[in-house]
PDB file of C-alpha atoms in Angstrom:
ATOM      1  CA  GLN F 774      42.522  31.872 154.028  1.00 62.00           C
ATOM      2  CA  LYS F 775      42.186  28.280 152.392  1.00 69.00           C
ATOM      3  CA  GLU F 776      38.985  26.404 152.732  1.00 86.00           C
ATOM      4  CA  VAL F 777      40.528  23.222 154.153  1.00 91.00           C
ATOM      5  CA  GLU F 778      44.331  23.190 155.247  1.00 92.00           C
ATOM      6  CA  GLN F 779      46.382  20.313 155.800  1.00 92.00           C
ATOM      7  CA  ASN F 780      50.128  19.992 156.736  1.00 83.00           C
ATOM      8  CA  SER F 781      51.426  18.857 153.382  1.00 75.00           C
ATOM      9  CA  GLY F 782      54.367  16.834 154.954  1.00 79.00           C
ATOM     10  CA  PRO F 783      55.813  14.380 154.253  1.00 90.00           C
ATOM     11  CA  LEU F 784      55.150  12.863 157.506  1.00 94.00           C
ATOM     12  CA  SER F 785      57.437   9.683 158.242  1.00 96.00           C
ATOM     13  CA  VAL F 786      56.681   6.907 160.791  1.00 96.00           C
ATOM     14  CA  PRO F 787      58.393   3.815 161.592  1.00 97.00           C
ATOM     15  CA  GLU F 788      56.138   0.653 161.070  1.00 97.00           C
ATOM     16  CA  GLY F 789      53.919  -0.193 164.187  1.00 97.00           C
ATOM     17  CA  ALA F 790      53.865   3.455 165.221  1.00 97.00           C
ATOM     18  CA  ILE F 791      50.887   5.969 165.100  1.00 97.00           C
ATOM     19  CA  ALA F 792      50.422   8.279 162.479  1.00 96.00           C
ATOM     20  CA  SER F 793      48.638  11.598 163.188  1.00 96.00           C
ATOM     21  CA  LEU F 794      47.424  13.583 160.507  1.00 96.00           C
ATOM     22  CA  ASN F 795      45.549  16.949 160.978  1.00 95.00           C
ATOM     23  CA  CYS F 796      43.165  19.285 159.213  1.00 95.00           C
ATOM     24  CA  THR F 797      41.452  22.616 159.832  1.00 95.00           C
ATOM     25  CA  TYR F 798      38.420  24.184 157.789  1.00 92.00           C
ATOM     26  CA  SER F 799      37.157  27.471 157.509  1.00 89.00           C
ATOM     27  CA  ASP F 800      33.388  27.240 157.134  1.00 81.00           C
ATOM     28  CA  ARG F 801      31.462  26.860 160.338  1.00 79.00           C
ATOM     29  CA  VAL F 802      28.441  25.527 158.724  1.00 81.00           C
ATOM     30  CA  SER F 803      30.106  22.589 157.568  1.00 81.00           C
ATOM     31  CA  GLN F 804      28.581  19.290 158.749  1.00 82.00           C
ATOM     32  CA  SER F 805      30.173  16.539 157.049  1.00 89.00           C
ATOM     33  CA  PHE F 806      33.901  15.535 157.163  1.00 93.00           C
ATOM     34  CA  PHE F 807      35.846  12.841 155.397  1.00 94.00           C
ATOM     35  CA  TRP F 808      39.105  11.330 154.932  1.00 96.00           C
ATOM     36  CA  TYR F 809      40.316   9.900 151.615  1.00 95.00           C
ATOM     37  CA  ARG F 810      43.315   7.854 150.770  1.00 96.00           C
ATOM     38  CA  GLN F 811      45.192   8.349 147.535  1.00 95.00           C
ATOM     39  CA  TYR F 812      47.966   5.889 146.249  1.00 95.00           C
ATOM     40  CA  SER F 813      50.446   7.246 143.844  1.00 90.00           C
ATOM     41  CA  GLY F 814      48.618   7.492 140.345  1.00 88.00           C
ATOM     42  CA  LYS F 815      45.311   6.211 141.713  1.00 92.00           C
ATOM     43  CA  SER F 816      41.930   7.883 142.526  1.00 93.00           C
ATOM     44  CA  PRO F 817      41.076   8.872 146.032  1.00 93.00           C
ATOM     45  CA  GLU F 818      39.325   6.116 148.351  1.00 93.00           C
ATOM     46  CA  LEU F 819      37.078   7.142 150.994  1.00 92.00           C
ATOM     47  CA  ILE F 820      38.187   5.624 154.407  1.00 94.00           C
ATOM     48  CA  MET F 821      36.503   7.545 157.114  1.00 93.00           C
ATOM     49  CA  SER F 822      33.668   9.893 157.547  1.00 92.00           C
ATOM     50  CA  ILE F 823      32.682  11.837 160.671  1.00 94.00           C
ATOM     51  CA  TYR F 824      29.539  14.029 161.517  1.00 90.00           C
ATOM     52  CA  SER F 825      29.655  14.560 165.246  1.00 90.00           C
ATOM     53  CA  ASN F 826      32.051  15.932 167.840  1.00 93.00           C
ATOM     54  CA  GLY F 827      34.290  13.334 169.126  1.00 95.00           C
ATOM     55  CA  ASP F 828      35.955  10.298 168.179  1.00 95.00           C
ATOM     56  CA  LYS F 829      34.957   7.793 165.588  1.00 95.00           C
ATOM     57  CA  GLU F 830      36.920   4.240 165.374  1.00 96.00           C
ATOM     58  CA  ASP F 831      37.027   1.918 162.453  1.00 94.00           C
ATOM     59  CA  GLY F 832      39.772  -0.665 162.747  1.00 96.00           C
ATOM     60  CA  ARG F 833      43.192   0.878 163.045  1.00 97.00           C
ATOM     61  CA  PHE F 834      41.769   4.124 161.895  1.00 97.00           C
ATOM     62  CA  THR F 835      40.393   6.911 164.450  1.00 97.00           C
ATOM     63  CA  ALA F 836      38.920  10.046 163.076  1.00 97.00           C
ATOM     64  CA  GLN F 837      38.561  12.914 165.479  1.00 97.00           C
ATOM     65  CA  LEU F 838      36.225  16.184 165.047  1.00 95.00           C
ATOM     66  CA  ASN F 839      36.175  19.393 167.062  1.00 94.00           C
ATOM     67  CA  LYS F 840      33.677  21.850 165.410  1.00 92.00           C
ATOM     68  CA  ALA F 841      34.366  24.689 168.009  1.00 92.00           C
ATOM     69  CA  SER F 842      37.990  24.561 167.058  1.00 93.00           C
ATOM     70  CA  GLN F 843      37.088  23.696 163.298  1.00 93.00           C
ATOM     71  CA  TYR F 844      39.626  20.803 163.451  1.00 94.00           C
ATOM     72  CA  VAL F 845      39.578  17.375 162.087  1.00 96.00           C
ATOM     73  CA  SER F 846      42.291  14.534 162.452  1.00 96.00           C
ATOM     74  CA  LEU F 847      42.706  11.075 161.514  1.00 97.00           C
ATOM     75  CA  LEU F 848      44.927   8.648 163.827  1.00 97.00           C
ATOM     76  CA  ILE F 849      46.293   5.460 162.084  1.00 97.00           C
ATOM     77  CA  ARG F 850      47.517   3.072 164.708  1.00 98.00           C
ATOM     78  CA  ASP F 851      49.975   0.182 164.121  1.00 97.00           C
ATOM     79  CA  SER F 852      50.948   1.843 160.867  1.00 97.00           C
ATOM     80  CA  GLN F 853      51.865  -0.425 157.930  1.00 97.00           C
ATOM     81  CA  PRO F 854      54.125   0.183 154.984  1.00 96.00           C
ATOM     82  CA  SER F 855      50.848  -0.369 152.906  1.00 96.00           C
ATOM     83  CA  ASP F 856      49.558   2.881 154.547  1.00 97.00           C
ATOM     84  CA  SER F 857      52.075   4.939 152.849  1.00 97.00           C
ATOM     85  CA  ALA F 858      49.875   7.420 150.613  1.00 96.00           C
ATOM     86  CA  THR F 859      48.638  10.659 150.621  1.00 94.00           C
ATOM     87  CA  TYR F 860      45.670  11.300 153.020  1.00 96.00           C
ATOM     88  CA  LEU F 861      43.236  13.911 151.892  1.00 95.00           C
ATOM     89  CA  CYS F 862      40.942  15.748 154.216  1.00 95.00           C
ATOM     90  CA  ALA F 863      37.472  16.777 152.978  1.00 93.00           C
ATOM     91  CA  VAL F 864      34.798  19.010 154.195  1.00 91.00           C
ATOM     92  CA  ASN F 865      31.231  19.329 152.580  1.00 85.00           C
ATOM     93  CA  MET F 866      30.408  22.852 151.966  1.00 73.00           C
ATOM     94  CA  ASP F 867      27.002  24.610 151.371  1.00 67.00           C
ATOM     95  CA  ARG F 868      25.317  23.427 148.289  1.00 63.00           C
ATOM     96  CA  ASN F 869      26.267  19.857 148.827  1.00 67.00           C
ATOM     97  CA  ASP F 870      29.650  19.893 147.208  1.00 75.00           C
ATOM     98  CA  MET F 871      33.062  19.219 148.808  1.00 84.00           C
ATOM     99  CA  ARG F 872      36.450  20.935 149.055  1.00 88.00           C
ATOM    100  CA  PHE F 873      39.596  19.134 149.787  1.00 91.00           C
ATOM    101  CA  GLY F 874      42.883  19.817 151.606  1.00 92.00           C
ATOM    102  CA  ALA F 875      46.365  19.785 149.571  1.00 90.00           C
ATOM    103  CA  GLY F 876      46.813  16.413 151.306  1.00 93.00           C
ATOM    104  CA  THR F 877      49.471  14.896 153.693  1.00 94.00           C
ATOM    105  CA  ARG F 878      51.989  12.448 152.255  1.00 93.00           C
ATOM    106  CA  LEU F 879      52.571   9.681 154.712  1.00 96.00           C
ATOM    107  CA  THR F 880      55.465   7.339 154.508  1.00 96.00           C
ATOM    108  CA  VAL F 881      55.684   4.365 156.917  1.00 97.00           C
ATOM    109  CA  LYS F 882      59.268   2.796 157.114  1.00 95.00           C
ATOM    110  CA  PRO F 883      59.467  -0.918 157.675  1.00 93.00           C
TER     111      PRO F 883
ATOM    112  CA  ASN P  33      26.825  -2.108 140.121  1.00 53.00           C
ATOM    113  CA  ALA P  34      29.501  -0.340 138.053  1.00 70.00           C
ATOM    114  CA  GLY P  35      31.281   2.470 139.774  1.00 90.00           C
ATOM    115  CA  VAL P  36      31.797   6.063 138.372  1.00 95.00           C
ATOM    116  CA  MET P  37      33.299   5.359 134.730  1.00 96.00           C
ATOM    117  CA  GLN P  38      35.729   8.096 133.240  1.00 97.00           C
ATOM    118  CA  ASN P  39      37.097   7.855 129.777  1.00 97.00           C
ATOM    119  CA  PRO P  40      39.433   8.070 128.425  1.00 97.00           C
ATOM    120  CA  ARG P  41      41.776   6.732 131.203  1.00 96.00           C
ATOM    121  CA  HIS P  42      44.700   8.775 129.138  1.00 97.00           C
ATOM    122  CA  LEU P  43      44.479  11.501 126.725  1.00 98.00           C
ATOM    123  CA  VAL P  44      47.159  13.186 124.770  1.00 98.00           C
ATOM    124  CA  ARG P  45      46.527  16.522 122.948  1.00 98.00           C
ATOM    125  CA  ARG P  46      48.588  18.950 120.973  1.00 98.00           C
ATOM    126  CA  ARG P  47      48.479  22.571 122.189  1.00 97.00           C
ATOM    127  CA  GLY P  48      45.438  24.463 120.536  1.00 97.00           C
ATOM    128  CA  GLN P  49      43.315  21.044 120.284  1.00 98.00           C
ATOM    129  CA  GLU P  50      40.156  20.402 122.199  1.00 98.00           C
ATOM    130  CA  ALA P  51      39.701  17.802 125.062  1.00 98.00           C
ATOM    131  CA  ARG P  52      36.619  15.996 125.890  1.00 98.00           C
ATOM    132  CA  LEU P  53      36.432  14.338 129.087  1.00 98.00           C
ATOM    133  CA  ARG P  54      33.539  11.753 129.992  1.00 98.00           C
ATOM    134  CA  CYS P  55      32.149  10.902 133.220  1.00 97.00           C
ATOM    135  CA  SER P  56      29.305   8.097 133.705  1.00 96.00           C
ATOM    136  CA  PRO P  57      28.116   8.165 137.426  1.00 94.00           C
ATOM    137  CA  VAL P  58      27.162   5.482 139.725  1.00 91.00           C
ATOM    138  CA  LYS P  59      23.506   4.440 138.719  1.00 89.00           C
ATOM    139  CA  GLY P  60      20.987   6.485 140.563  1.00 85.00           C
ATOM    140  CA  HIS P  61      23.372   9.126 141.271  1.00 87.00           C
ATOM    141  CA  SER P  62      22.369  12.429 140.000  1.00 87.00           C
ATOM    142  CA  HIS P  63      24.988  14.520 141.203  1.00 90.00           C
ATOM    143  CA  VAL P  64      28.451  14.970 139.328  1.00 94.00           C
ATOM    144  CA  TYR P  65      31.569  16.742 140.475  1.00 94.00           C
ATOM    145  CA  TRP P  66      34.796  17.541 138.577  1.00 97.00           C
ATOM    146  CA  TYR P  67      38.056  17.925 140.182  1.00 96.00           C
ATOM    147  CA  ARG P  68      41.682  18.732 138.899  1.00 96.00           C
ATOM    148  CA  GLN P  69      44.743  17.548 140.393  1.00 94.00           C
ATOM    149  CA  LEU P  70      48.120  18.894 139.359  1.00 89.00           C
ATOM    150  CA  PRO P  71      51.259  16.591 139.950  1.00 81.00           C
ATOM    151  CA  GLU P  72      52.082  16.349 143.668  1.00 75.00           C
ATOM    152  CA  GLU P  73      49.076  18.755 144.668  1.00 80.00           C
ATOM    153  CA  GLY P  74      45.549  18.087 146.161  1.00 84.00           C
ATOM    154  CA  LEU P  75      42.289  18.075 144.524  1.00 89.00           C
ATOM    155  CA  LYS P  76      40.905  21.444 143.127  1.00 92.00           C
ATOM    156  CA  PHE P  77      37.198  21.853 142.900  1.00 91.00           C
ATOM    157  CA  MET P  78      35.954  22.757 139.413  1.00 95.00           C
ATOM    158  CA  VAL P  79      32.371  22.161 138.914  1.00 95.00           C
ATOM    159  CA  TYR P  80      29.280  20.630 140.437  1.00 93.00           C
ATOM    160  CA  LEU P  81      26.305  19.642 138.241  1.00 94.00           C
ATOM    161  CA  GLN P  82      22.957  18.075 138.481  1.00 92.00           C
ATOM    162  CA  LYS P  83      20.990  16.590 135.463  1.00 89.00           C
ATOM    163  CA  GLU P  84      20.789  19.781 133.201  1.00 89.00           C
ATOM    164  CA  ASN P  85      21.818  22.041 135.851  1.00 93.00           C
ATOM    165  CA  ILE P  86      25.255  23.798 136.638  1.00 94.00           C
ATOM    166  CA  ILE P  87      24.925  24.249 140.637  1.00 91.00           C
ATOM    167  CA  ASP P  88      28.387  25.570 141.246  1.00 91.00           C
ATOM    168  CA  GLU P  89      30.916  26.487 138.824  1.00 93.00           C
ATOM    169  CA  SER P  90      33.094  28.560 140.838  1.00 90.00           C
ATOM    170  CA  GLY P  91      36.378  26.389 140.352  1.00 92.00           C
ATOM    171  CA  MET P  92      36.222  26.591 136.685  1.00 94.00           C
ATOM    172  CA  PRO P  93      38.491  28.928 134.779  1.00 94.00           C
ATOM    173  CA  LYS P  94      36.605  31.771 132.994  1.00 90.00           C
ATOM    174  CA  GLU P  95      37.927  30.745 129.534  1.00 95.00           C
ATOM    175  CA  ARG P  96      38.400  27.489 127.544  1.00 97.00           C
ATOM    176  CA  PHE P  97      36.513  25.405 130.138  1.00 98.00           C
ATOM    177  CA  SER P  98      32.999  24.230 130.286  1.00 97.00           C
ATOM    178  CA  ALA P  99      30.922  21.127 131.670  1.00 97.00           C
ATOM    179  CA  GLU P 100      27.527  19.754 130.878  1.00 96.00           C
ATOM    180  CA  PHE P 101      25.445  16.902 132.395  1.00 95.00           C
ATOM    181  CA  PRO P 102      22.828  16.396 129.939  1.00 93.00           C
ATOM    182  CA  LYS P 103      19.407  14.548 130.726  1.00 90.00           C
ATOM    183  CA  GLU P 104      20.823  11.473 128.752  1.00 90.00           C
ATOM    184  CA  GLY P 105      24.365  10.373 128.551  1.00 92.00           C
ATOM    185  CA  PRO P 106      27.403  11.151 130.519  1.00 95.00           C
ATOM    186  CA  SER P 107      28.849  14.380 132.049  1.00 97.00           C
ATOM    187  CA  ILE P 108      31.374  16.070 129.828  1.00 98.00           C
ATOM    188  CA  LEU P 109      34.217  18.297 130.571  1.00 98.00           C
ATOM    189  CA  ARG P 110      35.282  20.346 127.710  1.00 98.00           C
ATOM    190  CA  ILE P 111      38.682  22.230 127.518  1.00 98.00           C
ATOM    191  CA  GLN P 112      39.099  24.273 124.388  1.00 98.00           C
ATOM    192  CA  GLN P 113      42.400  25.427 122.736  1.00 98.00           C
ATOM    193  CA  VAL P 114      44.423  23.258 125.479  1.00 98.00           C
ATOM    194  CA  VAL P 115      47.598  24.592 126.791  1.00 97.00           C
ATOM    195  CA  ARG P 116      50.563  22.741 128.441  1.00 95.00           C
ATOM    196  CA  GLY P 117      49.276  24.203 131.994  1.00 94.00           C
ATOM    197  CA  ASP P 118      46.253  21.948 131.394  1.00 96.00           C
ATOM    198  CA  SER P 119      48.079  18.807 131.822  1.00 96.00           C
ATOM    199  CA  ALA P 120      46.644  17.218 134.976  1.00 96.00           C
ATOM    200  CA  ALA P 121      44.573  14.298 136.160  1.00 97.00           C
ATOM    201  CA  TYR P 122      40.955  15.133 136.029  1.00 98.00           C
ATOM    202  CA  PHE P 123      38.356  13.060 138.375  1.00 97.00           C
ATOM    203  CA  CYS P 124      34.968  12.852 138.306  1.00 96.00           C
ATOM    204  CA  ALA P 125      32.930  11.858 141.352  1.00 94.00           C
ATOM    205  CA  SER P 126      29.269  11.265 141.930  1.00 91.00           C
ATOM    206  CA  SER P 127      26.713  11.098 144.891  1.00 86.00           C
ATOM    207  CA  PRO P 128      23.085  10.173 145.365  1.00 82.00           C
ATOM    208  CA  PRO P 129      20.086  12.876 145.470  1.00 76.00           C
ATOM    209  CA  GLY P 130      19.711  14.524 148.942  1.00 70.00           C
ATOM    210  CA  THR P 131      22.243  15.791 151.233  1.00 60.00           C
ATOM    211  CA  LEU P 132      25.959  14.809 151.184  1.00 60.00           C
ATOM    212  CA  SER P 133      25.974  11.979 153.914  1.00 62.00           C
ATOM    213  CA  SER P 134      28.287   9.367 152.680  1.00 70.00           C
ATOM    214  CA  GLY P 135      31.044  11.144 150.721  1.00 77.00           C
ATOM    215  CA  TYR P 136      31.740  11.012 146.894  1.00 84.00           C
ATOM    216  CA  THR P 137      32.742   7.873 144.778  1.00 86.00           C
ATOM    217  CA  PHE P 138      35.284   8.780 142.560  1.00 92.00           C
ATOM    218  CA  GLY P 139      36.320   7.536 138.994  1.00 96.00           C
ATOM    219  CA  SER P 140      39.715   6.494 138.069  1.00 95.00           C
ATOM    220  CA  GLY P 141      40.433   9.825 136.402  1.00 97.00           C
ATOM    221  CA  THR P 142      41.436  10.941 133.021  1.00 98.00           C
ATOM    222  CA  ARG P 143      45.106  11.796 132.612  1.00 97.00           C
ATOM    223  CA  LEU P 144      45.549  14.719 130.228  1.00 97.00           C
ATOM    224  CA  THR P 145      48.936  15.491 128.654  1.00 97.00           C
ATOM    225  CA  VAL P 146      49.260  18.307 126.531  1.00 97.00           C
ATOM    226  CA  VAL P 147      52.389  18.270 124.083  1.00 96.00           C
TER     227      VAL P 147
END
């Protein structure tokens, strides 16, 4: 079983819709969870972090964490074409390092 | 306050040559991580280093690859006798001492092409 799993997509949504990205992880002791956005040919940039069960909102982004189900999600409201990118889920492991999912490619169509 | 600096941005090597990738972490960050990304794939963990120590190298290929983070100077990822399959983007990230609570800061990456 992979440490961090994501649906690779591609996921396509119309402009203005809600994009929902999902991630599951295998290590029950993980405490910190992150979403990164990566544009083609660029480095990943951190957009959200979450540590406690429940929802965390930042502008159009909402991260959701359910530790019992080992599940993290990212919702993007009012999706814009500029949100088109690959979204990487990341989970901290023991000893302070982090593992990434394979990423979900999102396309927002005007 | 400069971010993570990686150089070179692009590196072309012939098969059998050596590749050296450099990473200078954010000032004050003592933890460095190296990841490899093949085209259209996610980030694969390679190695986690602190100053003069390798903490976790479980993602490093057993042969030809090595990494160091000396007391002075940048972290170096070294690939000996490169093969075409080594062509990828190599990203370095850094974090401050203590528990990982705020995520990594990534460098711009080094794109290695083996011809």
